[in-house]
Coordinates of C-alpha atoms in Angstrom, one line a residue:
Chain A
M1 CA 0.0 0.0 0.0
I2 CA 1.2 3.5 -0.9
E3 CA 0.3 6.2 1.6
V4 CA 0.9 9.8 0.9
R5 CA 0.2 12.1 3.9
N6 CA 0.1 15.9 3.7
V7 CA 2.8 16.2 1.0
T8 CA 3.8 19.7 -0.1
K9 CA 6.4 20.7 -2.7
T10 CA 7.4 24.2 -3.8
Y11 CA 9.7 25.2 -6.6
G12 CA 10.8 28.8 -6.0
S13 CA 7.6 30.6 -5.3
T14 CA 5.2 28.2 -7.1
K15 CA 3.5 25.6 -5.0
V16 CA 3.5 22.4 -7.1
L17 CA 1.9 20.1 -4.6
D18 CA -0.4 21.5 -1.9
D19 CA -1.0 19.3 1.1
V20 CA -1.7 16.1 -0.9
S21 CA -2.9 13.0 0.9
L22 CA -4.0 9.8 -0.8
T23 CA -3.8 6.0 -0.5
I24 CA -3.2 3.6 -3.3
A25 CA -4.3 0.1 -2.5
P26 CA -2.0 -2.8 -3.5
G27 CA -2.6 -4.6 -6.8
G28 CA -4.0 -3.2 -10.0
V29 CA -3.3 -0.2 -12.3
T30 CA -3.8 3.3 -11.1
S31 CA -3.6 6.2 -13.5
I32 CA -2.9 9.8 -12.5
I33 CA -4.6 12.3 -14.9
G34 CA -4.6 16.0 -15.0
A35 CA -3.6 19.0 -17.1
N36 CA 0.1 20.2 -17.6
G37 CA 1.5 21.5 -14.4
A38 CA -1.1 19.8 -12.1
G39 CA 1.7 18.2 -10.1
K40 CA 1.4 14.6 -11.5
S41 CA 5.0 14.0 -12.2
T42 CA 6.2 15.7 -9.1
L43 CA 3.9 13.5 -7.0
L44 CA 5.2 10.4 -8.8
S45 CA 8.8 11.5 -8.3
I46 CA 8.3 12.1 -4.6
I47 CA 6.6 8.7 -4.1
G48 CA 9.6 7.2 -6.0
R49 CA 12.0 9.1 -3.7
L50 CA 13.6 10.9 -6.7
L51 CA 12.6 14.2 -5.2
P52 CA 12.4 15.1 -1.5
A53 CA 9.1 16.5 -0.3
D54 CA 9.2 19.8 1.5
S55 CA 6.9 18.5 4.1
G56 CA 4.7 15.4 4.6
R57 CA 5.4 11.7 4.5
V58 CA 5.2 8.9 1.9
T59 CA 5.3 5.3 2.9
V60 CA 5.3 2.2 0.8
D61 CA 4.2 -0.9 2.7
G62 CA 5.0 1.0 5.8
L63 CA 8.5 2.0 4.7
D64 CA 9.1 5.7 4.7
V65 CA 10.7 6.4 1.3
A66 CA 12.7 9.3 2.6
T67 CA 14.5 7.3 5.3
T68 CA 14.5 3.7 4.1
P69 CA 17.9 2.7 2.7
G70 CA 17.9 2.9 -1.1
A71 CA 19.0 -0.6 -1.6
T72 CA 16.1 -2.0 0.4
L73 CA 13.5 0.2 -1.4
A74 CA 14.9 -0.7 -4.8
K75 CA 13.7 -4.3 -4.4
R76 CA 10.2 -3.1 -3.7
L77 CA 9.6 0.0 -5.8
A78 CA 10.8 0.9 -9.3
V79 CA 10.3 4.3 -10.9
L80 CA 10.8 5.6 -14.4
R81 CA 10.8 9.3 -15.2
Q82 CA 9.8 11.0 -18.4
E83 CA 13.1 12.1 -19.8
N84 CA 15.7 9.3 -19.7
H85 CA 18.8 10.7 -21.2
T86 CA 21.9 8.7 -20.6
S87 CA 25.3 10.1 -21.5
I88 CA 27.1 6.8 -21.8
R89 CA 27.2 4.2 -24.6
L90 CA 24.9 1.4 -23.7
S91 CA 23.2 -1.4 -25.5
V92 CA 19.5 -2.3 -24.9
R93 CA 20.6 -5.5 -23.3
E94 CA 23.0 -3.8 -21.0
L95 CA 20.4 -1.3 -19.9
V96 CA 17.8 -4.0 -19.2
A97 CA 20.5 -5.9 -17.2
F98 CA 21.0 -2.8 -15.0
G99 CA 17.4 -3.4 -13.9
R100 CA 18.7 -6.5 -12.0
F101 CA 21.2 -4.4 -10.0
P102 CA 19.1 -4.3 -6.8
H103 CA 19.1 -8.1 -6.7
S104 CA 22.5 -8.9 -8.2
R105 CA 24.6 -5.9 -7.0
G106 CA 26.3 -6.0 -10.4
R107 CA 27.1 -9.7 -10.4
L108 CA 24.6 -11.3 -12.8
N109 CA 23.8 -14.9 -12.0
A110 CA 21.7 -17.3 -14.2
T111 CA 18.4 -16.1 -12.7
D112 CA 19.3 -12.5 -13.5
L113 CA 20.3 -13.4 -17.1
A114 CA 17.1 -15.3 -17.6
A115 CA 15.1 -12.4 -16.3
V116 CA 16.9 -10.1 -18.8
D117 CA 16.2 -12.4 -21.7
E118 CA 12.6 -12.6 -20.6
A119 CA 12.1 -8.9 -20.3
I120 CA 13.7 -8.4 -23.8
A121 CA 11.4 -11.0 -25.3
Y122 CA 8.3 -9.6 -23.5
F123 CA 8.9 -6.2 -25.0
E124 CA 9.8 -7.5 -28.4
L125 CA 13.3 -6.0 -28.2
E126 CA 15.2 -9.0 -29.6
E127 CA 15.7 -7.4 -33.0
F128 CA 17.8 -4.5 -31.6
A129 CA 18.8 -5.9 -28.2
D130 CA 22.5 -5.4 -29.0
R131 CA 22.2 -2.0 -30.7
Q132 CA 23.3 1.2 -28.8
L133 CA 20.5 3.2 -27.2
D134 CA 21.4 6.3 -29.2
Q135 CA 20.8 4.5 -32.4
L136 CA 17.2 3.7 -31.6
S137 CA 14.0 5.7 -32.2
G138 CA 12.4 7.4 -29.2
G139 CA 9.7 4.8 -29.0
Q140 CA 12.2 1.9 -29.1
R141 CA 14.3 3.6 -26.4
Q142 CA 11.2 4.1 -24.3
R143 CA 10.3 0.4 -24.5
A144 CA 13.9 -0.5 -23.5
H145 CA 13.6 1.7 -20.4
V146 CA 10.3 0.2 -19.3
A147 CA 11.7 -3.3 -19.9
A148 CA 14.6 -2.4 -17.5
V149 CA 12.2 -1.1 -14.9
L150 CA 10.1 -4.3 -15.1
C151 CA 13.2 -6.4 -15.0
Q152 CA 13.7 -4.9 -11.6
D153 CA 10.8 -7.1 -10.6
T154 CA 9.4 -4.9 -7.8
D155 CA 5.9 -5.0 -6.2
Y156 CA 5.4 -1.4 -7.0
V157 CA 6.1 0.1 -10.4
L158 CA 5.7 3.9 -11.0
L159 CA 5.9 5.1 -14.6
D160 CA 5.7 8.7 -15.8
E161 CA 4.2 8.8 -19.3
P162 CA 5.1 5.2 -20.4
L163 CA 3.4 5.9 -23.7
N164 CA 5.7 8.7 -24.6
N165 CA 6.9 8.4 -28.2
L166 CA 5.0 5.1 -28.7
D167 CA 2.9 4.5 -31.8
M168 CA -0.7 3.3 -31.4
R169 CA 0.1 -0.4 -31.6
H170 CA 2.9 -0.2 -29.1
S171 CA 0.8 2.0 -26.8
V172 CA -2.0 -0.5 -26.7
Q173 CA 0.5 -3.4 -26.2
M174 CA 2.3 -1.5 -23.4
M175 CA -1.0 -0.9 -21.5
R176 CA -2.1 -4.5 -22.0
R177 CA 1.3 -5.7 -20.7
L178 CA 1.1 -3.5 -17.6
R179 CA -2.4 -4.6 -16.9
R180 CA -1.6 -8.3 -17.3
M181 CA 1.5 -7.8 -15.1
A182 CA -0.6 -6.2 -12.4
R183 CA -3.2 -9.0 -12.6
D184 CA -0.9 -12.0 -12.9
F185 CA 1.7 -11.0 -10.5
A186 CA -0.4 -8.9 -8.1
K187 CA 1.8 -5.9 -8.8
T188 CA 0.8 -2.3 -8.1
V189 CA 1.3 -0.1 -11.2
V190 CA 0.9 3.7 -10.9
L191 CA 1.0 5.6 -14.2
V192 CA 1.0 9.2 -15.2
V193 CA -1.1 9.2 -18.4
H194 CA -1.9 12.0 -20.8
D195 CA -4.4 10.2 -22.9
I196 CA -7.6 9.9 -20.8
N197 CA -8.9 7.1 -23.0
F198 CA -5.9 4.9 -22.3
A199 CA -6.4 5.6 -18.6
S200 CA -10.1 4.8 -19.0
C201 CA -9.7 1.5 -20.9
H202 CA -6.8 0.1 -18.9
S203 CA -6.8 1.2 -15.3
D204 CA -8.7 0.0 -12.3
E205 CA -8.5 3.3 -10.5
V206 CA -8.0 7.0 -11.5
I207 CA -6.6 9.9 -9.6
A208 CA -7.5 13.3 -11.0
M209 CA -5.3 16.2 -10.1
R210 CA -5.5 19.9 -10.6
D211 CA -3.4 22.8 -9.4
G212 CA -1.3 20.7 -7.1
G213 CA -4.2 18.9 -5.4
V214 CA -6.2 15.8 -5.8
V215 CA -9.7 16.5 -7.2
A216 CA -11.1 13.0 -7.2
Q217 CA -10.0 9.4 -6.8
G218 CA -12.0 6.3 -7.4
P219 CA -12.9 3.5 -9.7
T220 CA -12.4 4.4 -13.4
A221 CA -16.0 4.1 -14.5
E222 CA -17.1 6.5 -11.7
L223 CA -14.6 9.2 -12.6
M224 CA -15.0 9.2 -16.3
T225 CA -17.9 11.7 -16.3
P226 CA -18.2 14.8 -18.5
E227 CA -18.6 17.0 -15.3
L228 CA -15.4 15.8 -13.6
L229 CA -13.2 15.7 -16.7
S230 CA -14.4 19.2 -17.7
T231 CA -13.3 20.5 -14.3
V232 CA -10.0 18.7 -14.4
F233 CA -9.0 19.8 -17.9
D234 CA -10.9 23.0 -18.3
L235 CA -12.4 21.6 -21.5
D236 CA -15.8 20.4 -22.7
I237 CA -15.4 16.6 -22.9
A238 CA -18.3 14.3 -23.9
V239 CA -18.2 10.8 -22.6
H240 CA -19.6 7.8 -24.6
D241 CA -19.9 4.2 -23.9
I242 CA -18.2 2.3 -26.7
G243 CA -17.6 -1.4 -26.5
G244 CA -17.9 -1.4 -22.7
N245 CA -15.4 1.4 -22.2
R246 CA -16.0 5.0 -21.3
I247 CA -14.5 7.1 -24.0
G248 CA -14.0 10.8 -23.8
V249 CA -14.4 12.8 -27.0
Y250 CA -12.8 16.3 -27.0
Y251 CA -11.3 16.7 -30.5
S252 CA -13.6 19.2 -32.1
Chain B
M1 CA 16.8 -16.0 -36.5
S2 CA 18.3 -18.0 -33.8
R3 CA 17.7 -16.5 -30.4
V4 CA 20.7 -14.8 -28.8
T5 CA 20.9 -15.2 -25.0
S6 CA 22.2 -12.6 -22.7
A7 CA 24.5 -15.1 -21.1
E8 CA 26.3 -15.6 -24.5
T9 CA 26.4 -12.0 -25.4
F10 CA 27.8 -10.9 -22.1
A11 CA 30.4 -13.7 -22.1
R12 CA 31.5 -12.6 -25.5
A13 CA 31.8 -9.0 -24.4
R14 CA 33.8 -10.1 -21.3
R15 CA 36.3 -12.0 -23.6
R16 CA 36.6 -8.9 -25.8
E17 CA 37.3 -6.7 -22.8
H18 CA 40.0 -9.1 -21.5
R19 CA 41.6 -9.0 -24.9
V20 CA 41.7 -5.2 -25.0
L21 CA 43.1 -5.1 -21.5
A22 CA 45.8 -7.7 -22.3
L23 CA 46.8 -5.9 -25.5
L24 CA 47.1 -2.6 -23.6
A25 CA 49.1 -4.2 -20.8
L26 CA 51.4 -5.7 -23.4
A27 CA 51.9 -2.2 -25.0
A28 CA 52.6 -0.7 -21.6
V29 CA 55.2 -3.3 -20.8
A30 CA 56.7 -2.9 -24.2
V31 CA 57.2 0.9 -23.9
V32 CA 58.5 0.6 -20.4
V33 CA 61.1 -2.0 -21.5
A34 CA 62.0 0.1 -24.5
F35 CA 62.4 3.2 -22.4
C36 CA 64.7 1.4 -20.0
V37 CA 67.0 -0.4 -22.5
I38 CA 67.2 1.8 -25.6
A39 CA 70.6 3.3 -26.0
L40 CA 71.8 2.1 -22.7
R41 CA 75.5 3.0 -22.5
G42 CA 78.3 3.3 -20.0
N43 CA 77.6 2.3 -16.4
W44 CA 74.3 0.5 -17.2
E45 CA 73.5 -0.3 -13.6
Y46 CA 73.5 3.3 -12.7
A47 CA 71.6 4.4 -15.8
L48 CA 69.0 1.7 -15.3
T49 CA 68.3 2.9 -11.7
I50 CA 67.8 6.4 -13.0
R51 CA 65.5 5.3 -15.8
A52 CA 63.5 2.9 -13.5
R53 CA 62.8 5.8 -11.1
K54 CA 61.6 7.9 -14.0
V55 CA 59.4 5.2 -15.3
A56 CA 58.0 4.6 -11.8
A57 CA 57.1 8.3 -11.5
M58 CA 55.3 8.2 -14.9
V59 CA 53.4 5.0 -13.9
V60 CA 52.2 6.6 -10.6
V61 CA 51.2 9.9 -12.3
G62 CA 49.6 8.1 -15.2
C63 CA 47.4 6.0 -12.9
A64 CA 46.5 9.0 -10.7
V65 CA 45.5 11.1 -13.7
A66 CA 43.6 8.3 -15.5
V67 CA 41.6 7.1 -12.4
S68 CA 40.7 10.6 -11.3
S69 CA 39.6 11.6 -14.8
V70 CA 37.3 8.6 -15.4
L71 CA 35.7 8.9 -11.9
F72 CA 35.2 12.6 -12.3
Q73 CA 33.5 12.1 -15.6
T74 CA 31.2 9.5 -14.1
V75 CA 30.0 11.6 -11.2
T76 CA 29.6 14.7 -13.4
N77 CA 27.9 12.6 -16.1
N78 CA 29.9 14.1 -19.0
R79 CA 32.7 13.0 -21.2
V80 CA 34.3 16.4 -22.0
L81 CA 35.3 17.7 -18.5
T82 CA 38.2 16.4 -16.4
P83 CA 39.7 17.7 -13.1
G84 CA 42.5 19.0 -15.3
I85 CA 40.1 21.1 -17.5
M86 CA 38.2 22.3 -14.4
G87 CA 41.4 23.8 -13.1
F88 CA 42.0 21.4 -10.1
D89 CA 45.7 21.0 -10.7
S90 CA 46.2 24.8 -11.2
L91 CA 44.6 25.2 -7.8
F92 CA 47.1 22.8 -6.3
V93 CA 49.9 24.9 -7.8
L94 CA 48.3 28.0 -6.4
V95 CA 48.0 26.6 -2.9
Q96 CA 51.7 25.6 -2.9
T97 CA 52.7 29.1 -4.2
L98 CA 50.7 30.8 -1.5
V99 CA 52.3 28.7 1.2
V100 CA 55.7 30.0 0.1
Y101 CA 54.3 33.5 -0.4
F102 CA 53.0 33.7 3.2
F103 CA 55.4 31.6 5.1
G104 CA 58.6 31.7 3.0
A105 CA 60.5 28.9 1.4
L106 CA 62.0 27.9 4.7
A107 CA 58.5 26.8 5.9
L108 CA 58.1 24.8 2.8
S109 CA 61.4 23.0 3.1
S110 CA 61.5 22.7 6.9
A111 CA 57.9 21.6 7.5
D112 CA 57.1 17.9 7.5
P113 CA 56.3 17.3 3.9
R114 CA 53.7 14.7 4.7
L115 CA 51.8 17.2 7.0
L116 CA 52.1 19.9 4.3
F117 CA 50.8 17.5 1.7
A118 CA 47.9 16.4 3.9
G119 CA 47.0 20.1 4.5
Q120 CA 47.0 20.7 0.7
V121 CA 44.8 17.7 0.1
V122 CA 42.3 18.8 2.7
F123 CA 42.1 22.1 1.0
M124 CA 41.6 20.5 -2.4
V125 CA 38.8 18.2 -1.0
V126 CA 37.0 21.2 0.3
F127 CA 37.3 23.1 -2.9
A128 CA 36.4 20.2 -5.1
G129 CA 33.3 19.6 -3.0
A130 CA 32.2 23.2 -3.1
L131 CA 32.8 23.5 -6.9
Y132 CA 30.9 20.3 -7.5
R133 CA 27.9 21.3 -5.4
W134 CA 27.8 24.7 -7.0
L135 CA 28.2 23.5 -10.6
F136 CA 26.6 20.1 -10.7
G137 CA 24.4 20.1 -7.7
R138 CA 21.3 21.5 -9.3
R139 CA 19.7 20.5 -12.6
S140 CA 22.1 19.7 -15.4
R141 CA 23.9 22.8 -16.6
D142 CA 24.9 23.7 -20.1
L143 CA 28.2 22.0 -21.1
Y144 CA 29.6 25.3 -22.4
V145 CA 29.0 27.1 -19.2
L146 CA 30.9 24.4 -17.4
V147 CA 33.8 24.5 -19.8
L148 CA 33.9 28.2 -19.5
V149 CA 33.9 28.1 -15.7
G150 CA 36.7 25.5 -15.9
V151 CA 38.8 27.6 -18.2
V152 CA 38.2 30.7 -16.1
C153 CA 39.1 28.9 -12.9
G154 CA 42.2 27.4 -14.4
T155 CA 43.4 30.7 -15.8
L156 CA 42.6 32.5 -12.6
F157 CA 44.5 30.1 -10.5
S158 CA 47.6 30.0 -12.7
S159 CA 47.6 33.8 -13.0
L160 CA 47.4 34.2 -9.3
S161 CA 50.2 31.7 -8.9
S162 CA 52.5 33.5 -11.3
L163 CA 51.6 36.9 -9.6
A164 CA 52.5 35.5 -6.2
A165 CA 55.6 33.9 -7.7
R166 CA 56.7 37.3 -8.9
L167 CA 56.2 38.9 -5.5
I168 CA 58.3 36.5 -3.5
N169 CA 62.1 36.8 -3.3
P170 CA 64.3 35.0 -5.9
N171 CA 65.6 32.4 -3.5
D172 CA 62.2 31.4 -2.4
F173 CA 61.2 31.3 -6.0
V174 CA 63.9 28.8 -6.9
V175 CA 62.8 26.5 -4.1
L176 CA 59.2 26.8 -5.2
Q177 CA 60.0 26.1 -8.8
D178 CA 62.0 23.1 -7.8
T179 CA 59.0 21.6 -5.9
L180 CA 56.4 22.6 -8.5
F181 CA 57.9 21.5 -11.7
A182 CA 59.9 18.6 -10.7
S183 CA 59.3 17.0 -14.1
F184 CA 60.0 13.3 -14.5
N185 CA 63.8 13.9 -14.5
S186 CA 64.1 14.9 -10.9
V187 CA 61.4 13.2 -8.9
D188 CA 62.1 13.0 -5.2
Q189 CA 62.4 9.3 -4.2
D190 CA 60.6 9.6 -0.8
L191 CA 57.8 11.6 -2.4
L192 CA 57.5 8.9 -5.1
V193 CA 57.1 6.1 -2.6
V194 CA 54.5 8.0 -0.6
S195 CA 52.7 8.9 -3.8
A196 CA 52.7 5.3 -5.1
V197 CA 51.2 4.0 -1.8
L198 CA 48.6 6.8 -1.8
V199 CA 47.6 6.1 -5.4
A200 CA 47.4 2.3 -4.8
V201 CA 45.3 2.7 -1.7
V202 CA 42.9 5.2 -3.3
S203 CA 42.6 3.0 -6.4
L204 CA 41.7 -0.1 -4.3
W205 CA 39.2 1.9 -2.4
M206 CA 37.6 3.1 -5.6
G207 CA 37.7 -0.4 -7.0
R208 CA 35.2 -1.4 -4.4
L209 CA 32.8 1.2 -5.8
F210 CA 33.1 0.2 -9.5
R211 CA 29.8 -1.6 -9.7
R212 CA 27.9 1.2 -8.1
L213 CA 29.7 3.7 -10.3
D214 CA 28.5 1.8 -13.3
V215 CA 25.0 2.5 -12.2
L216 CA 25.8 6.1 -11.3
A217 CA 26.9 6.7 -14.8
L218 CA 23.3 6.2 -16.0
G219 CA 22.4 9.4 -14.2
R220 CA 21.2 10.4 -10.7
E221 CA 17.6 9.3 -11.0
H222 CA 18.4 5.9 -12.5
A223 CA 21.0 5.4 -9.7
L224 CA 18.4 6.3 -7.0
N225 CA 15.9 4.0 -8.5
L226 CA 18.3 1.1 -8.5
G227 CA 19.1 1.7 -4.9
V228 CA 22.6 3.3 -5.1
D229 CA 23.3 6.0 -2.5
H230 CA 24.1 8.7 -4.9
R231 CA 25.3 11.3 -2.4
S232 CA 27.6 8.9 -0.5
V233 CA 29.3 7.6 -3.7
V234 CA 29.8 11.0 -5.1
N235 CA 31.3 12.3 -1.9
Q236 CA 33.8 9.4 -1.8
V237 CA 34.7 9.9 -5.4
L238 CA 35.3 13.7 -4.9
V239 CA 37.7 13.0 -2.0
A240 CA 39.5 10.4 -4.1
V241 CA 39.8 12.7 -7.1
A242 CA 41.2 15.5 -4.9
V243 CA 43.9 13.1 -3.5
L244 CA 44.8 11.8 -6.9
V245 CA 45.0 15.2 -8.5
S246 CA 47.2 16.4 -5.7
V247 CA 49.5 13.5 -6.0
A248 CA 49.9 13.8 -9.7
T249 CA 50.4 17.6 -9.6
A250 CA 52.9 17.4 -6.7
L251 CA 55.0 14.9 -8.6
V252 CA 55.2 16.6 -12.1
G253 CA 53.0 19.6 -12.3
P254 CA 49.8 20.0 -14.4
I255 CA 49.3 18.0 -17.6
T256 CA 45.9 19.4 -18.4
F257 CA 44.6 17.2 -21.3
L258 CA 46.2 13.8 -20.4
G259 CA 43.2 12.6 -18.4
L260 CA 40.7 13.6 -21.1
L261 CA 42.6 11.8 -23.8
V262 CA 43.1 8.5 -22.0
A263 CA 39.6 8.3 -20.4
N264 CA 37.9 8.8 -23.8
V265 CA 40.2 6.7 -25.9
A266 CA 40.0 3.9 -23.3
R267 CA 36.2 4.0 -23.5
Q268 CA 36.3 3.8 -27.3
L269 CA 38.8 0.9 -27.3
A270 CA 36.8 -1.0 -24.7
G271 CA 33.5 -0.3 -26.3
V272 CA 31.8 -0.4 -22.9
S273 CA 31.5 2.0 -19.9
R274 CA 32.1 -0.5 -17.2
H275 CA 34.6 0.8 -14.7
R276 CA 36.2 -2.5 -14.2
V277 CA 37.4 -2.2 -17.8
V278 CA 37.6 1.5 -18.5
V279 CA 39.6 2.4 -15.4
P280 CA 42.5 -0.1 -15.9
A281 CA 42.4 0.5 -19.6
S282 CA 42.9 4.3 -19.2
A283 CA 45.6 3.8 -16.6
L284 CA 47.5 1.6 -19.0
L285 CA 46.9 4.1 -21.8
A286 CA 48.3 6.9 -19.6
V287 CA 51.4 4.8 -19.0
V288 CA 51.8 4.2 -22.7
A289 CA 51.3 7.9 -23.5
L290 CA 53.7 9.2 -20.8
V291 CA 56.5 6.7 -21.2
G292 CA 56.1 6.5 -24.9
G293 CA 56.0 10.3 -25.1
Q294 CA 59.0 10.7 -23.0
L295 CA 60.8 8.1 -25.1
V296 CA 60.0 10.0 -28.3
L297 CA 60.9 13.3 -26.6
E298 CA 64.4 12.1 -25.5
R299 CA 65.3 10.1 -28.6
V300 CA 63.7 12.2 -31.4
F301 CA 63.5 15.7 -30.1
S302 CA 66.6 15.3 -27.9
L303 CA 64.8 16.9 -25.0
D304 CA 64.1 20.1 -26.8
T305 CA 60.7 20.5 -25.4
A306 CA 58.6 19.3 -22.4
L307 CA 56.4 16.2 -22.4
S308 CA 53.4 18.2 -21.2
V309 CA 53.6 20.4 -24.3
I310 CA 53.3 17.4 -26.6
I311 CA 50.5 15.8 -24.6
N312 CA 48.6 19.0 -24.3
F313 CA 49.0 19.6 -28.1
V314 CA 47.4 16.3 -29.0
G315 CA 44.9 16.4 -26.1
G316 CA 43.9 19.9 -26.9
I317 CA 43.0 19.0 -30.5
Y318 CA 41.1 16.0 -29.2
F319 CA 39.3 18.3 -26.7
I320 CA 38.1 20.6 -29.5
A321 CA 37.0 17.7 -31.6
L322 CA 35.0 16.4 -28.7
L323 CA 33.4 19.8 -28.1
I324 CA 32.4 20.1 -31.7
R325 CA 30.9 16.6 -31.7
E326 CA 28.9 17.2 -28.5
A327 CA 27.6 20.5 -30.0
K328 CA 26.2 18.5 -33.0
R329 CA 24.2 16.2 -30.8

């Protein structure tokens, strides 16, 4: 269980997160939605201990992320940010293998190597597994990074915009994989998603944020209403039932 | 397409790395032997002792420069800057000059050299830490700003040193110059032994961090995600870099571009960024460059110029090429 209690974060004079409290139950896919600057990524980074909170507390299974040793936390919680620039030469396979570091401490055994192969196959990366990252397209690189995070094999997986740079086919596959992973291995997946319809079709729960605060949290079907979405995004959004999914239409 | 497994791929990469390291070791041994025996005339026992001492100095300096440069590039996440380019060794020269300026050459020669050296290293650690926090602590800065700061710092420190050197009396100046620009021809034996021990200890200490440094090279956030204590590793590396730069500069004076050259060429040869490979490879390359360079200098140019001039000429061109390549990305 992820518990966020009274978390506040300020950059300069702008309050990015204002006294946020929420609880994410274990198991299932939770999507955080909201307009640009709503504080989604900052919240995810604080839960993933990449950023310190100014005040407040975040615990994951009772472990305070600010004080628990990094090596302990890295076996339970994995986080991937939006920009993932690495300045060193690295092949996809080497990157994915780094995901095993919390378990192997750099000495890969047979189990680790098998997990690397499995993650590469799972994300259909075999074709360019031994190419350098800087020779890949943005979408291929994104898949390699997600594969590395999943190779870490943690109970909690936090992903900031995992659909970045992915085409439609790969976006759908990515969401299906995350969903299947959450279901089959009882993992807790928390995503920041821009496309509300991906959030609607693939998540169990949605957290809607606006101006550094949580507007609503609940089962996806309950939150996918024109009223709520219009408040969150400042935009008229019609919601239709299509093939059993709630689809927001806002293009025209 | 037959499926390639990671076990095979990594095993093949390890074999390649071993081959590269073995070849470099062979090259290093070859230049050392060549340096010792070429044109050995007269009392060969005496000449050999002199040459062996020179080689030992070059090995110690080469290792110190190579290790400090690779580690500095890892913690700053860039491949263009080195402690040399950021003006660390000029700072060491400045500190030494200021000691003479304020306390006189007598203090420099009568004080316990180990105590003096320890004091200088502490100063370097403080400075390196402050500079790192200031420049690299926040979000990533523009590479050109960093290069500029480095050039400004280096120039400022060396100008201050030469100003102070002009203000002190001529006798003190001679003593100072003697300690500063010892060059490989006149390295003090006691200092050499102490330096060798220091470099060995620091290198072993850093060797224990190699696997964590591999992760750190991915960037701060990846390192945190994978459970590496970023702050602690960076602090340890900064202390190590300060010690190594001090040792190298105390022995032979600044060789600005040597570290840049060997760290990057080693990465290119090895084809990987793993520290277990890159660090020894660049140390071996540094030995080849220094000993080989000195050999060419003595036999071809008959000592007409200084080794640092040649290395900085080649390294400087390489530095500009790197900058241009980075700018295109």
